[in-house]
PDB file of C-alpha atoms and ligand atoms in Angstrom:
ATOM      1  CA  MET A   1     113.810 152.426 133.302  1.00  0.00           C
ATOM      2  CA  PRO A   2     111.327 153.058 130.466  1.00  0.00           C
ATOM      3  CA  ALA A   3     107.727 152.634 131.673  1.00  0.00           C
ATOM      4  CA  THR A   4     106.151 149.440 130.365  1.00  0.00           C
ATOM      5  CA  PRO A   5     103.749 150.483 127.590  1.00  0.00           C
ATOM      6  CA  ALA A   6     100.084 150.392 128.621  1.00  0.00           C
ATOM      7  CA  TRP A   7      98.258 147.257 127.429  1.00  0.00           C
ATOM      8  CA  PRO A   8      96.139 147.181 125.417  1.00  0.00           C
ATOM      9  CA  PRO A   9      97.425 150.201 123.421  1.00  0.00           C
ATOM     10  CA  ALA A  10      95.225 153.317 123.317  1.00  0.00           C
ATOM     11  CA  SER A  11      94.521 152.597 119.634  1.00  0.00           C
ATOM     12  CA  THR A  12      92.804 149.271 120.445  1.00  0.00           C
ATOM     13  CA  PRO A  13      89.420 149.135 118.686  1.00  0.00           C
ATOM     14  CA  ARG A  14      86.405 149.301 120.993  1.00  0.00           C
ATOM     15  CA  LEU A  15      83.122 147.672 119.948  1.00  0.00           C
ATOM     16  CA  PHE A  16      79.609 147.363 121.356  1.00  0.00           C
ATOM     17  CA  VAL A  17      78.227 143.832 121.123  1.00  0.00           C
ATOM     18  CA  ASP A  18      74.555 143.254 121.889  1.00  0.00           C
ATOM     19  CA  GLN A  19      75.168 139.888 123.547  1.00  0.00           C
ATOM     20  CA  PRO A  20      76.135 139.108 127.161  1.00  0.00           C
ATOM     21  CA  LEU A  21      79.914 139.100 127.688  1.00  0.00           C
ATOM     22  CA  GLY A  22      81.880 137.119 130.241  1.00  0.00           C
ATOM     23  CA  LEU A  23      84.960 134.933 130.584  1.00  0.00           C
ATOM     24  CA  ASP A  24      83.143 131.988 129.060  1.00  0.00           C
ATOM     25  CA  ALA A  25      81.609 133.996 126.195  1.00  0.00           C
ATOM     26  CA  ALA A  26      82.952 133.534 122.676  1.00  0.00           C
ATOM     27  CA  PRO A  27      81.199 136.330 120.807  1.00  0.00           C
ATOM     28  CA  VAL A  28      81.097 136.208 117.031  1.00  0.00           C
ATOM     29  CA  ILE A  29      81.413 139.588 115.314  1.00  0.00           C
ATOM     30  CA  ASP A  30      79.853 139.760 111.870  1.00  0.00           C
ATOM     31  CA  GLY A  31      78.365 142.327 109.491  1.00  0.00           C
ATOM     32  CA  PRO A  32      79.799 145.865 109.251  1.00  0.00           C
ATOM     33  CA  ALA A  33      81.695 145.497 112.560  1.00  0.00           C
ATOM     34  CA  ALA A  34      83.500 142.431 111.197  1.00  0.00           C
ATOM     35  CA  HIS A  35      84.288 144.275 107.969  1.00  0.00           C
ATOM     36  CA  TYR A  36      85.757 147.122 110.012  1.00  0.00           C
ATOM     37  CA  LEU A  37      87.904 144.795 112.151  1.00  0.00           C
ATOM     38  CA  LEU A  38      89.067 142.436 109.413  1.00  0.00           C
ATOM     39  CA  HIS A  39      89.335 144.634 106.345  1.00  0.00           C
ATOM     40  CA  VAL A  40      89.716 148.204 107.587  1.00  0.00           C
ATOM     41  CA  MET A  41      91.778 147.552 110.702  1.00  0.00           C
ATOM     42  CA  ARG A  42      93.186 144.361 109.069  1.00  0.00           C
ATOM     43  CA  MET A  43      93.132 142.592 112.422  1.00  0.00           C
ATOM     44  CA  LYS A  44      94.540 139.070 112.627  1.00  0.00           C
ATOM     45  CA  ALA A  45      94.245 136.205 115.116  1.00  0.00           C
ATOM     46  CA  GLY A  46      95.716 137.253 118.462  1.00  0.00           C
ATOM     47  CA  ASP A  47      95.079 140.984 117.986  1.00  0.00           C
ATOM     48  CA  PRO A  48      93.400 142.702 120.972  1.00  0.00           C
ATOM     49  CA  LEU A  49      90.078 144.553 121.038  1.00  0.00           C
ATOM     50  CA  LEU A  50      87.807 145.959 123.733  1.00  0.00           C
ATOM     51  CA  LEU A  51      84.140 144.918 123.898  1.00  0.00           C
ATOM     52  CA  PHE A  52      81.224 146.219 125.950  1.00  0.00           C
ATOM     53  CA  ASP A  53      77.665 144.922 126.117  1.00  0.00           C
ATOM     54  CA  ASN A  54      75.665 147.625 128.002  1.00  0.00           C
ATOM     55  CA  ARG A  55      75.257 145.071 130.815  1.00  0.00           C
ATOM     56  CA  SER A  56      78.541 143.899 132.372  1.00  0.00           C
ATOM     57  CA  GLY A  57      81.106 146.596 131.562  1.00  0.00           C
ATOM     58  CA  GLU A  58      84.143 146.354 129.297  1.00  0.00           C
ATOM     59  CA  TRP A  59      86.157 143.252 128.423  1.00  0.00           C
ATOM     60  CA  LEU A  60      89.516 142.715 126.741  1.00  0.00           C
ATOM     61  CA  GLY A  61      89.313 140.160 123.956  1.00  0.00           C
ATOM     62  CA  THR A  62      91.553 138.810 121.238  1.00  0.00           C
ATOM     63  CA  ILE A  63      90.668 137.613 117.784  1.00  0.00           C
ATOM     64  CA  ALA A  64      90.450 133.816 118.127  1.00  0.00           C
ATOM     65  CA  ASP A  65      89.490 133.139 114.529  1.00  0.00           C
ATOM     66  CA  ALA A  66      89.499 135.690 111.702  1.00  0.00           C
ATOM     67  CA  GLY A  67      87.227 134.565 108.846  1.00  0.00           C
ATOM     68  CA  LYS A  68      86.311 136.472 105.684  1.00  0.00           C
ATOM     69  CA  ARG A  69      83.085 137.931 107.033  1.00  0.00           C
ATOM     70  CA  ALA A  70      83.164 137.132 110.745  1.00  0.00           C
ATOM     71  CA  ALA A  71      85.570 136.966 113.657  1.00  0.00           C
ATOM     72  CA  THR A  72      85.287 134.847 116.800  1.00  0.00           C
ATOM     73  CA  ILE A  73      86.600 136.534 119.924  1.00  0.00           C
ATOM     74  CA  ARG A  74      88.230 134.946 122.939  1.00  0.00           C
ATOM     75  CA  ILE A  75      87.486 136.955 126.108  1.00  0.00           C
ATOM     76  CA  GLU A  76      90.682 137.461 128.128  1.00  0.00           C
ATOM     77  CA  ARG A  77      89.585 139.543 131.120  1.00  0.00           C
ATOM     78  CA  GLN A  78      87.206 142.205 132.407  1.00  0.00           C
ATOM     79  CA  MET A  79      88.668 145.704 132.154  1.00  0.00           C
ATOM     80  CA  ARG A  80      85.893 147.751 133.800  1.00  0.00           C
ATOM     81  CA  GLU A  81      82.527 147.416 135.485  1.00  0.00           C
ATOM     82  CA  ILE A  82      79.614 149.173 133.769  1.00  0.00           C
ATOM     83  CA  GLU A  83      79.709 152.799 134.862  1.00  0.00           C
ATOM     84  CA  ARG A  84      76.945 154.752 136.597  1.00  0.00           C
ATOM     85  CA  VAL A  85      75.957 157.624 134.332  1.00  0.00           C
ATOM     86  CA  PRO A  86      74.484 160.801 135.920  1.00  0.00           C
ATOM     87  CA  ASP A  87      70.680 160.557 135.901  1.00  0.00           C
ATOM     88  CA  LEU A  88      70.053 163.315 133.368  1.00  0.00           C
ATOM     89  CA  TRP A  89      67.506 163.062 130.539  1.00  0.00           C
ATOM     90  CA  LEU A  90      67.776 165.222 127.436  1.00  0.00           C
ATOM     91  CA  CYS A  91      64.298 165.931 126.082  1.00  0.00           C
ATOM     92  CA  PHE A  92      64.656 167.565 122.677  1.00  0.00           C
ATOM     93  CA  ALA A  93      62.429 168.589 119.822  1.00  0.00           C
ATOM     94  CA  PRO A  94      63.901 166.798 116.806  1.00  0.00           C
ATOM     95  CA  VAL A  95      65.525 169.110 114.273  1.00  0.00           C
ATOM     96  CA  LYS A  96      66.771 168.531 110.717  1.00  0.00           C
ATOM     97  CA  LYS A  97      68.948 165.483 110.053  1.00  0.00           C
ATOM     98  CA  ALA A  98      72.565 166.641 110.277  1.00  0.00           C
ATOM     99  CA  ARG A  99      71.856 168.808 113.314  1.00  0.00           C
ATOM    100  CA  LEU A 100      69.874 166.003 114.967  1.00  0.00           C
ATOM    101  CA  ASP A 101      72.807 163.618 114.368  1.00  0.00           C
ATOM    102  CA  TRP A 102      74.983 166.166 116.145  1.00  0.00           C
ATOM    103  CA  ILE A 103      72.659 166.403 119.179  1.00  0.00           C
ATOM    104  CA  ILE A 104      72.641 162.594 119.559  1.00  0.00           C
ATOM    105  CA  GLU A 105      76.413 162.219 119.281  1.00  0.00           C
ATOM    106  CA  LYS A 106      77.276 165.137 121.594  1.00  0.00           C
ATOM    107  CA  ALA A 107      74.660 164.346 124.240  1.00  0.00           C
ATOM    108  CA  THR A 108      76.005 160.773 124.364  1.00  0.00           C
ATOM    109  CA  GLU A 109      79.582 161.989 124.750  1.00  0.00           C
ATOM    110  CA  LEU A 110      78.487 164.420 127.492  1.00  0.00           C
ATOM    111  CA  GLY A 111      76.986 161.550 129.487  1.00  0.00           C
ATOM    112  CA  VAL A 112      73.186 161.775 129.327  1.00  0.00           C
ATOM    113  CA  ALA A 113      71.306 158.740 130.654  1.00  0.00           C
ATOM    114  CA  ARG A 114      68.290 159.010 128.359  1.00  0.00           C
ATOM    115  CA  LEU A 115      67.374 160.704 125.081  1.00  0.00           C
ATOM    116  CA  GLN A 116      63.686 161.664 124.794  1.00  0.00           C
ATOM    117  CA  PRO A 117      62.510 163.081 121.431  1.00  0.00           C
ATOM    118  CA  VAL A 118      59.573 165.501 122.044  1.00  0.00           C
ATOM    119  CA  ILE A 119      57.200 166.471 119.223  1.00  0.00           C
ATOM    120  CA  THR A 120      56.151 170.105 119.737  1.00  0.00           C
ATOM    121  CA  GLU A 121      53.769 172.304 117.718  1.00  0.00           C
ATOM    122  CA  ARG A 122      56.610 173.751 115.636  1.00  0.00           C
ATOM    123  CA  THR A 123      58.571 170.524 115.175  1.00  0.00           C
ATOM    124  CA  ILE A 124      59.022 170.155 111.424  1.00  0.00           C
ATOM    125  CA  VAL A 125      60.553 166.687 111.431  1.00  0.00           C
ATOM    126  CA  GLU A 126      57.920 164.073 110.478  1.00  0.00           C
ATOM    127  CA  ARG A 127      59.352 160.746 111.545  1.00  0.00           C
ATOM    128  CA  VAL A 128      62.197 160.221 114.024  1.00  0.00           C
ATOM    129  CA  LYS A 129      64.342 157.388 112.684  1.00  0.00           C
ATOM    130  CA  GLN A 130      64.974 155.478 115.925  1.00  0.00           C
ATOM    131  CA  GLU A 131      67.261 152.861 114.362  1.00  0.00           C
ATOM    132  CA  ARG A 132      69.466 155.604 112.875  1.00  0.00           C
ATOM    133  CA  ILE A 133      69.701 157.266 116.286  1.00  0.00           C
ATOM    134  CA  GLU A 134      70.527 153.909 117.946  1.00  0.00           C
ATOM    135  CA  ALA A 135      73.444 153.462 115.524  1.00  0.00           C
ATOM    136  CA  GLN A 136      74.731 156.954 116.318  1.00  0.00           C
ATOM    137  CA  ILE A 137      74.477 156.259 120.038  1.00  0.00           C
ATOM    138  CA  VAL A 138      76.567 153.089 119.669  1.00  0.00           C
ATOM    139  CA  GLU A 139      79.204 154.841 117.573  1.00  0.00           C
ATOM    140  CA  ALA A 140      79.492 157.710 120.063  1.00  0.00           C
ATOM    141  CA  CYS A 141      79.793 155.257 122.989  1.00  0.00           C
ATOM    142  CA  GLU A 142      82.507 153.264 121.173  1.00  0.00           C
ATOM    143  CA  GLN A 143      84.449 156.502 120.647  1.00  0.00           C
ATOM    144  CA  CYS A 144      83.997 158.191 124.035  1.00  0.00           C
ATOM    145  CA  GLY A 145      84.540 155.170 126.285  1.00  0.00           C
ATOM    146  CA  ARG A 146      81.015 154.726 127.672  1.00  0.00           C
ATOM    147  CA  THR A 147      80.093 151.150 128.588  1.00  0.00           C
ATOM    148  CA  ALA A 148      76.478 152.138 129.440  1.00  0.00           C
ATOM    149  CA  LEU A 149      74.474 153.268 126.416  1.00  0.00           C
ATOM    150  CA  PRO A 150      71.983 156.108 126.888  1.00  0.00           C
ATOM    151  CA  GLU A 151      68.394 154.853 126.632  1.00  0.00           C
ATOM    152  CA  LEU A 152      66.494 156.077 123.571  1.00  0.00           C
ATOM    153  CA  ALA A 153      62.838 156.696 124.399  1.00  0.00           C
ATOM    154  CA  GLU A 154      59.971 156.603 121.888  1.00  0.00           C
ATOM    155  CA  PRO A 155      59.013 160.122 120.700  1.00  0.00           C
ATOM    156  CA  LEU A 156      56.251 161.785 122.762  1.00  0.00           C
ATOM    157  CA  LYS A 157      54.104 164.855 122.072  1.00  0.00           C
ATOM    158  CA  LEU A 158      54.777 167.635 124.621  1.00  0.00           C
ATOM    159  CA  PRO A 159      51.333 167.424 126.347  1.00  0.00           C
ATOM    160  CA  GLN A 160      51.777 163.651 126.809  1.00  0.00           C
ATOM    161  CA  LEU A 161      55.327 164.105 128.128  1.00  0.00           C
ATOM    162  CA  LEU A 162      54.108 166.597 130.730  1.00  0.00           C
ATOM    163  CA  LYS A 163      51.046 164.544 131.664  1.00  0.00           C
ATOM    164  CA  GLU A 164      53.249 161.583 132.625  1.00  0.00           C
ATOM    165  CA  TRP A 165      56.131 163.639 134.039  1.00  0.00           C
ATOM    166  CA  PRO A 166      57.719 162.097 137.193  1.00  0.00           C
ATOM    167  CA  ALA A 167      57.205 164.684 139.968  1.00  0.00           C
ATOM    168  CA  GLU A 168      60.618 164.059 141.547  1.00  0.00           C
ATOM    169  CA  ARG A 169      62.537 164.881 138.355  1.00  0.00           C
ATOM    170  CA  ALA A 170      63.306 168.603 137.775  1.00  0.00           C
ATOM    171  CA  LEU A 171      62.590 169.571 134.163  1.00  0.00           C
ATOM    172  CA  LEU A 172      64.903 172.415 133.125  1.00  0.00           C
ATOM    173  CA  PHE A 173      62.994 174.168 130.339  1.00  0.00           C
ATOM    174  CA  ALA A 174      65.528 176.034 128.163  1.00  0.00           C
ATOM    175  CA  ASP A 175      63.354 179.013 127.328  1.00  0.00           C
ATOM    176  CA  GLU A 176      64.565 181.383 124.627  1.00  0.00           C
ATOM    177  CA  GLU A 177      62.321 184.005 126.186  1.00  0.00           C
ATOM    178  CA  GLY A 178      64.245 183.898 129.449  1.00  0.00           C
ATOM    179  CA  GLY A 179      64.464 182.147 132.770  1.00  0.00           C
ATOM    180  CA  ALA A 180      66.766 181.749 135.742  1.00  0.00           C
ATOM    181  CA  PRO A 181      70.501 181.215 135.247  1.00  0.00           C
ATOM    182  CA  MET A 182      71.240 177.457 135.384  1.00  0.00           C
ATOM    183  CA  ALA A 183      73.748 178.015 138.213  1.00  0.00           C
ATOM    184  CA  SER A 184      70.972 179.436 140.392  1.00  0.00           C
ATOM    185  CA  VAL A 185      68.538 176.588 139.751  1.00  0.00           C
ATOM    186  CA  ALA A 186      69.403 173.732 142.079  1.00  0.00           C
ATOM    187  CA  ALA A 187      68.643 170.684 139.984  1.00  0.00           C
ATOM    188  CA  PRO A 188      70.639 167.668 141.166  1.00  0.00           C
ATOM    189  CA  ALA A 189      69.818 164.289 139.611  1.00  0.00           C
ATOM    190  CA  PRO A 190      67.244 163.052 138.798  1.00  0.00           C
ATOM    191  CA  ALA A 191      66.901 165.925 136.309  1.00  0.00           C
ATOM    192  CA  ALA A 192      66.016 166.631 132.694  1.00  0.00           C
ATOM    193  CA  ILE A 193      66.574 169.329 130.105  1.00  0.00           C
ATOM    194  CA  LEU A 194      64.039 170.363 127.457  1.00  0.00           C
ATOM    195  CA  THR A 195      64.947 172.232 124.269  1.00  0.00           C
ATOM    196  CA  GLY A 196      62.633 173.328 121.474  1.00  0.00           C
ATOM    197  CA  PRO A 197      62.708 173.131 117.664  1.00  0.00           C
ATOM    198  CA  GLU A 198      64.065 175.689 115.227  1.00  0.00           C
ATOM    199  CA  GLY A 199      60.863 177.719 115.629  1.00  0.00           C
ATOM    200  CA  GLY A 200      60.879 177.698 119.435  1.00  0.00           C
ATOM    201  CA  PHE A 201      57.925 177.056 121.736  1.00  0.00           C
ATOM    202  CA  THR A 202      54.434 178.516 121.250  1.00  0.00           C
ATOM    203  CA  VAL A 203      52.663 180.666 123.853  1.00  0.00           C
ATOM    204  CA  ARG A 204      50.341 177.770 124.642  1.00  0.00           C
ATOM    205  CA  GLU A 205      53.295 175.381 125.133  1.00  0.00           C
ATOM    206  CA  ARG A 206      55.056 177.868 127.394  1.00  0.00           C
ATOM    207  CA  GLU A 207      51.876 178.162 129.523  1.00  0.00           C
ATOM    208  CA  MET A 208      51.621 174.366 129.726  1.00  0.00           C
ATOM    209  CA  LEU A 209      55.259 174.124 130.763  1.00  0.00           C
ATOM    210  CA  VAL A 210      55.201 176.776 133.470  1.00  0.00           C
ATOM    211  CA  ALA A 211      52.007 175.203 134.853  1.00  0.00           C
ATOM    212  CA  THR A 212      53.901 171.924 135.424  1.00  0.00           C
ATOM    213  CA  PRO A 213      55.298 171.812 139.001  1.00  0.00           C
ATOM    214  CA  ALA A 214      58.568 170.058 138.114  1.00  0.00           C
ATOM    215  CA  VAL A 215      59.381 172.601 135.366  1.00  0.00           C
ATOM    216  CA  ARG A 216      61.974 175.341 135.925  1.00  0.00           C
ATOM    217  CA  ARG A 217      62.617 177.904 133.166  1.00  0.00           C
ATOM    218  CA  VAL A 218      66.344 178.425 132.548  1.00  0.00           C
ATOM    219  CA  THR A 219      68.097 180.922 130.345  1.00  0.00           C
ATOM    220  CA  LEU A 220      71.138 180.035 128.229  1.00  0.00           C
ATOM    221  CA  GLY A 221      72.175 183.679 127.901  1.00  0.00           C
ATOM    222  CA  PRO A 222      71.052 186.736 125.924  1.00  0.00           C
ATOM    223  CA  ARG A 223      71.572 185.288 122.442  1.00  0.00           C
ATOM    224  CA  ILE A 224      69.250 182.998 120.483  1.00  0.00           C
ATOM    225  CA  LEU A 225      71.077 179.684 120.216  1.00  0.00           C
ATOM    226  CA  ARG A 226      70.335 177.064 117.582  1.00  0.00           C
ATOM    227  CA  ALA A 227      68.398 174.164 119.077  1.00  0.00           C
ATOM    228  CA  GLU A 228      71.423 171.871 118.939  1.00  0.00           C
ATOM    229  CA  THR A 229      73.673 174.497 120.555  1.00  0.00           C
ATOM    230  CA  ALA A 230      71.126 174.937 123.359  1.00  0.00           C
ATOM    231  CA  ALA A 231      70.817 171.182 123.935  1.00  0.00           C
ATOM    232  CA  ILE A 232      74.563 170.700 124.221  1.00  0.00           C
ATOM    233  CA  ALA A 233      75.283 173.890 126.168  1.00  0.00           C
ATOM    234  CA  ALA A 234      72.574 173.074 128.731  1.00  0.00           C
ATOM    235  CA  THR A 235      73.762 169.470 129.058  1.00  0.00           C
ATOM    236  CA  GLY A 236      77.386 170.534 129.561  1.00  0.00           C
ATOM    237  CA  LEU A 237      76.362 173.156 132.104  1.00  0.00           C
ATOM    238  CA  TRP A 238      74.303 170.619 134.084  1.00  0.00           C
ATOM    239  CA  MET A 239      77.119 168.037 133.973  1.00  0.00           C
ATOM    240  CA  ALA A 240      79.602 170.590 135.352  1.00  0.00           C
ATOM    241  CA  LEU A 241      77.216 171.707 138.123  1.00  0.00           C
ATOM    242  CA  ASN A 242      75.453 168.448 139.034  1.00  0.00           C
ATOM    243  CA  GLY A 243      76.985 165.657 136.995  1.00  0.00           C
ATOM    244  CA  ASP A 244      80.234 163.716 136.981  1.00  0.00           C
ATOM    245  CA  TRP A 245      82.587 166.389 135.705  1.00  0.00           C
ATOM    246  CA  ALA A 246      83.863 167.303 139.155  1.00  0.00           C
ATOM    247  CA  ALA A 247      87.384 166.147 139.994  1.00  0.00           C
ATOM    248  CA  LYS A 248      87.459 162.368 140.458  1.00  0.00           C
TER     249      LYS A 248
HETATM  250  N1  SAH B   1      63.021 180.706 116.669  1.00  0.00           N
HETATM  251  C1  SAH B   1      63.075 181.041 118.113  1.00  0.00           C
HETATM  252  C2  SAH B   1      64.310 180.406 118.755  1.00  0.00           C
HETATM  253  C3  SAH B   1      64.276 178.936 118.835  1.00  0.00           C
HETATM  254  S1  SAH B   1      65.876 178.352 119.309  1.00  0.00           S
HETATM  255  C4  SAH B   1      63.202 182.549 118.284  1.00  0.00           C
HETATM  256  O1  SAH B   1      63.736 183.193 117.362  1.00  0.00           O
HETATM  257  O2  SAH B   1      62.869 182.992 119.383  1.00  0.00           O
HETATM  258  C5  SAH B   1      65.580 176.663 119.597  1.00  0.00           C
HETATM  259  C6  SAH B   1      65.534 176.281 121.087  1.00  0.00           C
HETATM  260  O3  SAH B   1      66.814 176.494 121.659  1.00  0.00           O
HETATM  261  C7  SAH B   1      64.589 177.082 121.927  1.00  0.00           C
HETATM  262  O4  SAH B   1      63.262 176.600 121.852  1.00  0.00           O
HETATM  263  C8  SAH B   1      65.168 176.904 123.312  1.00  0.00           C
HETATM  264  O5  SAH B   1      64.794 175.643 123.860  1.00  0.00           O
HETATM  265  C9  SAH B   1      66.652 176.914 123.029  1.00  0.00           C
HETATM  266  N2  SAH B   1      67.271 178.226 123.203  1.00  0.00           N
HETATM  267  C10 SAH B   1      67.827 178.989 122.239  1.00  0.00           C
HETATM  268  N3  SAH B   1      68.358 180.107 122.761  1.00  0.00           N
HETATM  269  C11 SAH B   1      68.133 180.065 124.111  1.00  0.00           C
HETATM  270  C12 SAH B   1      68.447 180.924 125.205  1.00  0.00           C
HETATM  271  N4  SAH B   1      69.120 182.071 125.026  1.00  0.00           N
HETATM  272  N5  SAH B   1      68.058 180.560 126.446  1.00  0.00           N
HETATM  273  C13 SAH B   1      67.377 179.408 126.647  1.00  0.00           C
HETATM  274  N6  SAH B   1      67.057 178.532 125.646  1.00  0.00           N
HETATM  275  C14 SAH B   1      67.446 178.853 124.385  1.00  0.00           C
END
């Protein structure tokens, strides 16, 4: 007896909508998302799609009305509750555009709860384009199946970040000059990772960091990693040791 095919099919488009979803919602999709559904995916009335709203989880919908520039969706049923994401923050010194895009996308896929840009003495990026990062977060969540978006915090200078640091949250300082192996640093959630810019941390910053009680220096091995490699390697390591990568 052939198994009944899963419904909706794995190829069903998945979209974030910034409006509350529910059985009595009739969200209207417009703008680029509508263009994607109607003209790229050529979806018609009755076609299925998955929606999530960063509040109530994921819902199965169907196109109720397909216009030229907008589509009205009928909500059929809830597919999933919003998931609990491990309470890990990634604090990162912004790096150049393409590599920063990569950090945002990969950290979202890996399951971080919050992205905190940190301006350090050797950060060369002037302005952090928050709206660009928000768009990348949404796209990564649509692809990887998250229904809870990571929070994007306003950029902070390192001294300010440390001044306001919550004492109960371990701050794993990825120090290119060495530290303890991550596996030997017990840092269950709530936790955070900090990575530096292309030029690394200054002596003064390192002193400030090690003087902060919640800070633990960790090494990511004997080689000098690019900032984006360090951010993603540290996040993956933490997720495997303390996050939600253990067997379900
Ligand atoms: N220009 C610096 C390296 C900066 S690498 C130098 O040559 O020393 C950018 C960031 O990645 C660092 O600030 C650190 O946070 C992280 N990083 C790179 N390699 C690392 C390692 N082996 N261990 C821990 N953190 C590392």
